[in-house]
Coordinates of C-alpha atoms and ligand atoms in Angstrom, one line a residue:
M1 CA -4.3 22.8 19.4
A2 CA -2.2 23.8 16.4
F3 CA -4.1 25.4 13.5
A4 CA -3.2 25.8 9.8
E5 CA -5.6 28.2 8.1
R6 CA -4.8 27.0 4.6
V7 CA -3.5 23.5 3.7
V8 CA -2.6 22.3 0.3
I9 CA -2.3 18.5 -0.3
V10 CA -0.4 17.4 -3.4
G11 CA -1.8 14.1 -4.7
G12 CA -5.3 12.8 -4.3
G13 CA -4.6 9.1 -3.9
I14 CA -5.4 7.1 -0.8
G15 CA -2.8 9.0 1.3
G16 CA -3.8 12.4 0.1
L17 CA -7.5 12.0 0.5
A18 CA -7.1 10.3 3.9
T19 CA -5.0 13.2 5.0
A20 CA -7.6 15.7 3.9
L21 CA -10.2 13.8 6.1
S22 CA -7.9 13.5 9.0
L23 CA -7.0 17.2 9.1
S24 CA -10.6 18.2 8.6
R25 CA -11.7 15.9 11.5
S26 CA -8.9 17.0 13.8
G27 CA -10.0 20.6 13.6
G28 CA -6.3 21.5 13.0
A29 CA -7.0 23.0 9.5
G30 CA -9.2 25.7 8.0
H31 CA -9.5 25.3 4.2
I32 CA -8.0 22.1 2.7
Q33 CA -7.3 21.9 -1.0
V34 CA -6.3 18.6 -2.6
L35 CA -4.5 19.0 -6.0
E36 CA -4.6 15.8 -8.2
R37 CA -3.0 15.7 -11.6
A38 CA -5.3 12.9 -13.0
P39 CA -8.4 14.2 -14.8
R40 CA -10.5 12.7 -12.0
F41 CA -10.0 11.1 -8.6
A42 CA -9.7 7.4 -9.3
E43 CA -7.7 4.3 -8.5
I44 CA -6.5 1.5 -10.7
G45 CA -8.7 -1.6 -11.0
A46 CA -7.0 -3.9 -8.5
G47 CA -7.3 -5.2 -5.0
L48 CA -5.8 -3.9 -1.8
Q49 CA -5.1 -5.7 1.5
L50 CA -6.0 -3.7 4.6
A51 CA -4.7 -5.0 7.9
P52 CA -6.2 -4.0 11.3
N53 CA -3.6 -1.2 11.7
A54 CA -5.0 0.5 8.6
L55 CA -8.6 -0.2 9.6
H56 CA -8.1 1.5 12.9
A57 CA -6.6 4.5 11.1
L58 CA -9.5 4.7 8.7
T59 CA -12.0 4.8 11.5
Q60 CA -9.9 7.4 13.3
I61 CA -10.2 9.7 10.3
G62 CA -13.9 9.3 10.1
V63 CA -14.6 6.5 7.6
P64 CA -17.6 4.6 9.0
E65 CA -16.8 0.9 9.9
E66 CA -20.0 -0.2 8.3
A67 CA -19.1 1.4 5.0
I68 CA -15.8 -0.4 5.0
A69 CA -17.4 -3.7 5.9
A70 CA -20.1 -3.3 3.2
C71 CA -17.5 -3.4 0.3
G72 CA -14.7 -5.4 1.9
F73 CA -14.1 -9.1 1.9
H74 CA -12.8 -11.0 5.0
P75 CA -10.6 -14.0 4.1
S76 CA -10.5 -16.8 6.7
R77 CA -6.8 -17.5 6.3
L78 CA -3.7 -16.1 4.7
A79 CA -2.3 -19.3 3.2
L80 CA 1.3 -19.5 2.0
M81 CA 1.4 -22.1 -0.8
D82 CA 4.3 -23.7 -2.6
A83 CA 3.9 -22.5 -6.2
L84 CA 5.8 -25.5 -7.6
T85 CA 4.2 -28.4 -5.7
G86 CA 0.8 -26.8 -5.0
Q87 CA 1.1 -27.7 -1.3
L88 CA 0.1 -25.6 1.7
I89 CA 3.3 -24.4 3.6
T90 CA 1.6 -22.6 6.4
A91 CA -1.5 -20.4 7.1
L92 CA -2.4 -17.5 9.4
D93 CA -5.9 -17.8 10.8
V94 CA -7.4 -14.3 10.3
G95 CA -10.9 -15.4 11.4
E96 CA -12.3 -15.3 15.0
P97 CA -9.0 -15.5 17.0
F98 CA -7.5 -12.7 14.8
L99 CA -10.6 -10.5 15.3
R100 CA -10.5 -11.1 19.1
R101 CA -6.9 -10.1 19.2
Y102 CA -6.9 -7.0 17.0
G103 CA -10.6 -5.9 17.1
R104 CA -10.7 -5.8 13.3
R105 CA -10.9 -8.4 10.6
Y106 CA -8.2 -8.7 7.9
T107 CA -9.9 -6.9 5.0
V108 CA -9.4 -7.0 1.3
M109 CA -11.2 -4.7 -1.1
H110 CA -11.2 -3.1 -4.5
R111 CA -9.0 0.0 -4.6
G112 CA -11.7 1.9 -6.4
D113 CA -14.1 1.1 -3.5
L114 CA -11.7 2.4 -0.9
L115 CA -11.1 5.6 -2.9
Q116 CA -14.8 6.1 -3.3
L117 CA -15.3 5.8 0.5
L118 CA -12.7 8.4 1.0
L119 CA -14.2 10.7 -1.7
D120 CA -17.7 10.3 -0.3
E121 CA -16.4 11.5 3.1
A122 CA -14.3 14.2 1.6
T123 CA -17.2 15.7 -0.4
S124 CA -19.4 15.8 2.7
R125 CA -16.9 18.1 4.5
S126 CA -17.4 21.7 3.7
N127 CA -13.7 22.7 4.2
I128 CA -12.3 20.2 1.7
E129 CA -11.9 21.3 -1.9
L130 CA -11.0 18.7 -4.5
C131 CA -9.2 19.9 -7.6
A132 CA -8.6 17.3 -10.3
A133 CA -6.5 17.9 -13.5
T134 CA -4.1 20.0 -11.5
T135 CA -0.5 19.1 -11.8
V136 CA 2.0 20.4 -9.3
V137 CA 5.3 21.4 -10.8
G138 CA 7.1 23.1 -8.0
A139 CA 6.9 24.3 -4.4
A140 CA 8.9 26.6 -2.1
G141 CA 8.6 27.7 1.5
N142 CA 9.9 30.4 3.8
G143 CA 9.6 28.5 7.1
R144 CA 6.2 29.9 8.1
S145 CA 4.2 29.3 4.9
A146 CA 4.7 27.7 1.5
T147 CA 3.6 28.1 -2.2
V148 CA 2.8 25.4 -4.7
D149 CA 3.0 26.1 -8.4
T150 CA 0.9 24.2 -10.9
A151 CA 1.3 23.4 -14.6
D152 CA -1.5 25.9 -15.6
G153 CA 0.6 28.8 -14.2
A154 CA -1.3 29.2 -10.9
S155 CA 0.3 29.5 -7.4
H156 CA -1.4 28.2 -4.3
H157 CA -0.3 29.7 -1.0
A158 CA -0.7 27.7 2.3
D159 CA 0.4 27.5 5.9
L160 CA 1.1 23.8 5.4
V161 CA 1.8 21.8 2.2
V162 CA 1.6 18.0 2.4
G163 CA 3.3 16.0 -0.4
A164 CA 1.3 12.9 -1.0
D165 CA 2.3 12.5 -4.6
G166 CA 3.6 9.0 -4.6
L167 CA 6.7 7.1 -5.6
H168 CA 7.9 9.7 -8.1
S169 CA 7.1 12.6 -5.9
V170 CA 7.9 16.1 -7.1
L171 CA 7.7 17.4 -3.5
R172 CA 10.2 14.8 -2.2
D173 CA 12.9 16.2 -4.5
I174 CA 12.2 19.7 -3.1
I175 CA 12.0 18.7 0.6
I176 CA 14.8 16.0 0.8
G177 CA 16.7 16.4 -2.4
E178 CA 17.2 13.7 -5.0
S179 CA 17.3 10.2 -3.5
E180 CA 18.0 7.0 -5.4
L181 CA 15.1 4.9 -6.7
V182 CA 16.1 1.3 -5.9
L183 CA 14.8 -1.0 -8.6
S184 CA 14.5 -4.6 -7.3
G185 CA 14.5 -6.3 -10.8
Y186 CA 11.0 -7.7 -9.9
V187 CA 7.9 -6.7 -11.8
S188 CA 4.2 -7.2 -11.1
Y189 CA 1.1 -7.6 -13.2
R190 CA -2.3 -7.3 -11.6
G191 CA -5.9 -7.7 -12.6
V192 CA -9.4 -8.4 -11.4
L193 CA -11.8 -11.1 -12.9
P194 CA -15.3 -12.2 -12.1
F195 CA -14.9 -14.8 -9.4
D196 CA -16.6 -17.4 -11.5
R197 CA -13.8 -17.4 -14.1
L198 CA -11.4 -18.8 -11.5
A199 CA -13.8 -20.5 -9.2
D200 CA -12.4 -24.0 -9.9
V201 CA -8.9 -23.2 -8.8
A202 CA -9.6 -20.2 -6.5
G203 CA -8.9 -20.5 -2.8
G204 CA -12.5 -20.0 -1.7
E205 CA -12.5 -17.8 1.4
D206 CA -8.7 -17.9 1.8
M207 CA -6.2 -15.4 0.5
L208 CA -3.5 -17.4 -1.3
I209 CA 0.2 -16.4 -1.5
W210 CA 1.9 -18.8 -3.9
C211 CA 5.7 -18.5 -3.6
G212 CA 8.4 -20.0 -5.8
P213 CA 11.9 -19.3 -6.9
G214 CA 12.1 -15.6 -8.0
M215 CA 8.3 -15.4 -8.3
H216 CA 5.0 -15.2 -6.4
L217 CA 1.3 -15.0 -7.1
V218 CA -1.2 -13.4 -4.7
Q219 CA -5.0 -14.2 -5.1
Y220 CA -8.0 -13.2 -3.1
P221 CA -11.7 -12.4 -3.6
I222 CA -12.8 -8.8 -3.4
R223 CA -16.1 -6.8 -3.5
R224 CA -18.0 -9.2 -1.2
G225 CA -16.5 -12.2 -3.2
E226 CA -18.0 -11.2 -6.6
L227 CA -14.5 -10.5 -8.1
Y228 CA -11.2 -12.2 -7.8
N229 CA -7.9 -10.2 -7.6
Q230 CA -4.6 -11.5 -8.8
V231 CA -1.0 -10.1 -8.5
V232 CA 1.6 -11.9 -10.6
C233 CA 5.2 -11.0 -9.6
F234 CA 8.5 -12.3 -10.9
R235 CA 12.2 -11.4 -11.2
S236 CA 13.0 -10.5 -14.8
D237 CA 16.0 -12.2 -16.4
R238 CA 16.4 -9.1 -18.6
Y239 CA 16.6 -6.7 -15.7
S240 CA 19.1 -3.9 -16.1
P241 CA 19.1 -0.5 -14.5
E242 CA 20.4 0.8 -17.9
H243 CA 17.2 0.4 -19.8
D244 CA 13.5 0.0 -19.3
N245 CA 12.8 -3.0 -21.6
W246 CA 12.5 -5.6 -18.9
G247 CA 9.7 -7.4 -17.1
T248 CA 7.7 -7.6 -20.3
A249 CA 4.5 -9.5 -20.7
G250 CA 6.3 -11.9 -23.0
E251 CA 8.5 -13.1 -20.0
I252 CA 5.5 -14.1 -17.8
D253 CA 4.8 -17.6 -19.1
S254 CA 8.3 -18.9 -19.1
H255 CA 8.7 -17.8 -15.5
Y256 CA 5.7 -19.8 -14.5
E257 CA 6.1 -22.9 -16.7
N258 CA 7.2 -25.1 -13.8
A259 CA 4.5 -23.9 -11.5
C260 CA 1.6 -26.2 -10.4
P261 CA -1.6 -26.2 -12.6
A262 CA -3.6 -24.0 -10.2
V263 CA -0.9 -21.3 -10.4
R264 CA -0.6 -21.6 -14.2
A265 CA -4.4 -21.3 -14.6
G266 CA -4.3 -18.0 -12.6
V267 CA -1.3 -16.6 -14.4
E268 CA -2.8 -17.4 -17.9
L269 CA -5.7 -15.0 -17.0
I270 CA -3.6 -12.1 -15.7
D271 CA -4.1 -8.7 -17.5
R272 CA -0.9 -8.1 -19.5
E273 CA -1.5 -4.5 -20.5
R274 CA 0.4 -2.7 -17.8
N275 CA 3.0 -3.6 -15.2
W276 CA 4.6 -2.2 -12.1
K277 CA 8.3 -2.4 -11.6
M278 CA 9.0 -3.0 -7.9
A279 CA 11.0 -0.2 -6.4
D280 CA 11.6 1.5 -3.1
R281 CA 14.0 4.1 -1.6
A282 CA 16.1 3.9 1.5
P283 CA 14.5 5.3 4.6
V284 CA 15.4 8.8 5.7
D285 CA 15.1 10.4 9.2
S286 CA 13.0 13.5 8.3
W287 CA 10.4 14.5 5.7
I288 CA 10.1 18.2 6.7
S289 CA 11.3 21.4 5.2
G290 CA 9.7 24.4 6.9
R291 CA 6.0 24.0 6.2
L292 CA 6.4 21.4 3.5
V293 CA 6.0 17.7 4.7
L294 CA 5.8 14.3 3.0
L295 CA 3.4 11.4 3.5
G296 CA 2.7 7.9 2.1
D297 CA 4.8 6.6 -0.8
A298 CA 6.3 10.1 -1.3
A299 CA 7.9 9.8 2.2
H300 CA 8.6 6.1 2.5
P301 CA 8.1 4.1 -0.7
M302 CA 8.3 0.3 0.0
L303 CA 8.2 -3.0 -1.9
Q304 CA 4.7 -4.4 -1.8
Y305 CA 5.6 -7.7 -0.3
V306 CA 4.1 -7.1 3.2
A307 CA 1.1 -5.3 1.6
Q308 CA 1.5 -2.2 3.8
G309 CA 2.2 0.8 1.5
A310 CA -1.4 2.1 1.6
C311 CA -1.8 0.9 5.2
Q312 CA 1.2 3.1 6.3
A313 CA -0.1 6.0 4.3
L314 CA -3.4 5.7 6.3
E315 CA -1.5 5.5 9.6
D316 CA 0.5 8.6 8.5
A317 CA -2.7 10.5 7.8
A318 CA -4.3 9.6 11.1
C319 CA -1.0 10.6 12.9
L320 CA -0.7 14.0 11.2
G321 CA -4.3 14.9 12.2
Q322 CA -3.8 13.8 15.7
S323 CA -0.4 15.6 16.0
L324 CA -2.0 18.9 14.9
A325 CA -4.8 18.4 17.5
Q326 CA -2.4 17.7 20.3
S327 CA 0.4 20.2 19.6
A328 CA 0.7 23.9 20.4
T329 CA 2.1 24.9 17.0
V330 CA 2.1 23.6 13.5
D331 CA 5.9 23.2 13.6
D332 CA 5.6 21.1 16.8
A333 CA 2.9 19.0 15.1
L334 CA 5.2 18.3 12.1
S335 CA 8.1 17.3 14.4
T336 CA 5.9 15.0 16.4
Y337 CA 4.5 13.4 13.2
V338 CA 7.9 12.6 11.8
R339 CA 9.3 11.5 15.2
I340 CA 6.5 8.9 15.4
R341 CA 6.2 7.9 11.8
A342 CA 9.8 7.8 10.4
P343 CA 11.1 4.9 12.6
R344 CA 7.9 2.8 12.2
T345 CA 7.8 3.2 8.4
A346 CA 11.5 2.5 8.1
R347 CA 11.0 -0.8 9.9
V348 CA 8.2 -1.7 7.5
Q349 CA 10.4 -0.7 4.5
H350 CA 13.2 -3.0 5.7
S351 CA 10.7 -5.8 6.5
A352 CA 9.2 -5.6 3.0
R353 CA 12.7 -6.1 1.5
M354 CA 13.4 -9.1 3.7
F355 CA 10.1 -10.7 3.2
G356 CA 10.6 -10.5 -0.5
Q357 CA 13.8 -12.4 -0.3
F358 CA 12.1 -15.0 2.0
L359 CA 9.2 -15.4 -0.5
H360 CA 11.4 -15.9 -3.5
L361 CA 13.9 -18.4 -2.1
D362 CA 15.1 -21.3 -4.3
G363 CA 16.7 -24.7 -3.6
M364 CA 17.8 -25.5 -0.1
G365 CA 16.7 -22.1 1.2
A366 CA 13.2 -22.8 0.1
T367 CA 13.3 -26.3 1.6
V368 CA 14.4 -25.0 5.0
R369 CA 11.8 -22.2 4.9
N370 CA 9.0 -24.6 4.2
F371 CA 10.2 -27.1 6.8
L372 CA 10.3 -24.4 9.5
L373 CA 7.1 -22.7 8.5
R374 CA 5.1 -26.0 8.5
R375 CA 5.7 -26.3 12.3
R376 CA 4.2 -22.9 13.2
A377 CA 0.7 -22.7 14.7
T378 CA -2.0 -21.0 12.6
D379 CA -2.8 -18.6 15.4
D380 CA 0.8 -17.7 16.1
Y381 CA 0.7 -13.9 15.5
S382 CA 4.0 -13.2 17.1
E383 CA 5.9 -12.2 13.9
S384 CA 3.3 -9.7 12.7
E385 CA 2.1 -8.4 16.1
W386 CA 4.2 -5.2 15.8
L387 CA 2.7 -4.5 12.3
H388 CA -1.0 -5.5 12.6
G389 CA -1.4 -4.6 16.3
Y390 CA -0.3 -1.0 15.9
R391 CA -2.5 1.9 16.8
Ligands
FAD401 C1 1.4 -4.5 -7.1 C2 1.2 -3.7 -5.8 C3 0.4 -4.2 -4.8 C4 0.2 -3.5 -3.7 N1 -0.7 -4.0 -2.7 C5 -0.9 -3.3 -1.5 C6 -1.7 -3.9 -0.5 O1 -2.3 -4.9 -0.7 N2 -1.9 -3.1 0.6 C7 -1.2 -1.9 0.8 O2 -1.4 -1.3 1.9 N3 -0.4 -1.4 -0.1 C8 -0.2 -2.1 -1.3 N4 0.5 -1.5 -2.3 C9 1.2 -0.2 -2.1 C10 0.1 0.9 -2.3 O3 -0.4 0.8 -3.6 C11 0.8 2.3 -2.2 O4 1.7 2.3 -1.1 C12 -0.2 3.4 -2.0 O5 -1.0 3.5 -3.1 C13 0.5 4.7 -1.7 O6 -0.5 5.7 -1.6 P1 -0.1 7.3 -1.8 O7 -1.4 8.0 -1.7 O8 1.0 7.6 -0.9 O9 0.5 7.4 -3.3 P2 -0.2 7.1 -4.7 O10 -1.2 6.0 -4.6 O11 0.9 6.9 -5.7 O12 -1.0 8.4 -5.0 C14 -0.3 9.6 -5.4 C15 -1.3 10.5 -6.1 O13 -0.6 11.7 -6.4 C16 -0.9 12.1 -7.7 N5 0.2 12.9 -8.2 C17 1.5 12.5 -8.5 N6 2.3 13.5 -8.9 C18 1.5 14.6 -8.8 C19 1.7 16.0 -9.1 N7 2.9 16.4 -9.6 N8 0.7 16.9 -9.0 C20 -0.5 16.4 -8.6 N9 -0.8 15.1 -8.3 C21 0.2 14.2 -8.4 C22 -1.1 10.8 -8.5 O14 -1.8 10.9 -9.7 C23 -1.8 9.9 -7.4 O15 -3.2 10.1 -7.5 C24 0.8 -2.2 -3.5 C25 1.6 -1.7 -4.5 C26 1.8 -2.4 -5.7 C27 2.6 -1.9 -6.7

């Protein structure tokens, strides 16, 4: 087994905390320090889809299945709806046949609930140290160890540094060099409401994905069905890479004015305070430089359309722990980790781009899409097998 006496993880989001758990459980790390720049470890108030591939990873790193089930919600179907006509296009049965096939239910939950599960586990492990309000500003390595510098002037030495610092990763620039952030011109708004506020138009036990020209709306219940999560996404007519003043809240309603009443009712209630501009980066072959390595969005940021960014970060975390447990040296473990993870996450990144185009089709393209999808069986898992069936 490979062993790193001191590990520093930069970023205490889903990927960073999951990695701390995974390394602690694998026995491949001594002391694990998680450095998070936010004043406390927290997630934004929104929902998260977790497919079986992510649930297997979570159990592998030691999060109890019962704890996940206690705060998750299990939709019966993933229903693709036409945002203009209000009609069902196709549905994927994620009930019993899905459970039999993948051994886990498709689960949706509040992000804060998942982060709390990870935090509860992390605080119960004596070799994990959680440091909030600690911003990493630089890192350097000599091949056998690495040092991380923080904004308060401190330096943290480690045998292994994991950059789990998200889309705008500082560690990525150091490990890979600058890489282009590819803005898609799409923007998302998200929010959570008491389920009762949308009960009349909500999809009951189904997760609804309403698609229309240059827009989509995702809706599903979370926290045992007490809350309803919504993500409103559209292509901004004002998009320009030259300035940031696009995708504003003032553009939302005009984008959805031709949508069916159920969609308009949901969009009206969306939180307009904050938005997320949809962006990714092109896949790269390696995320290692000596003892510095990347994970999650820092390594392979993707568009959110296949709902896999966090799922892939969890797979990464499980894989890194397992690689340490099964390798002779830390360097071998890092090579194995990247050899396994880079091709898979690249495929997910590409698929997310393609699925976005498919969702947002207009005119004849949308007509053909709907015609073809209406013919598929609800228990036809062939298209998503590679994604959801992965262990
Ligand atoms: C609208 C939307 C919907 C989505 N829906 C889903 C979904 O349903 N399912 C799914 O799997 N994925 C989904 N995703 C993607 C998912 O949110 C991300 O892929 C996931 O959060 C990545 O986790 P991470 O830990 O790698 O990065 P992050 O969540 O970005 O965490 C990075 C952490 O590092 C910290 N940090 C950053 N810089 C520093 C620094 N210099 N020093 C110290 N700390 C630092 C940050 O504060 C943060 O806590 C969605 C994304 C969006 C935008």
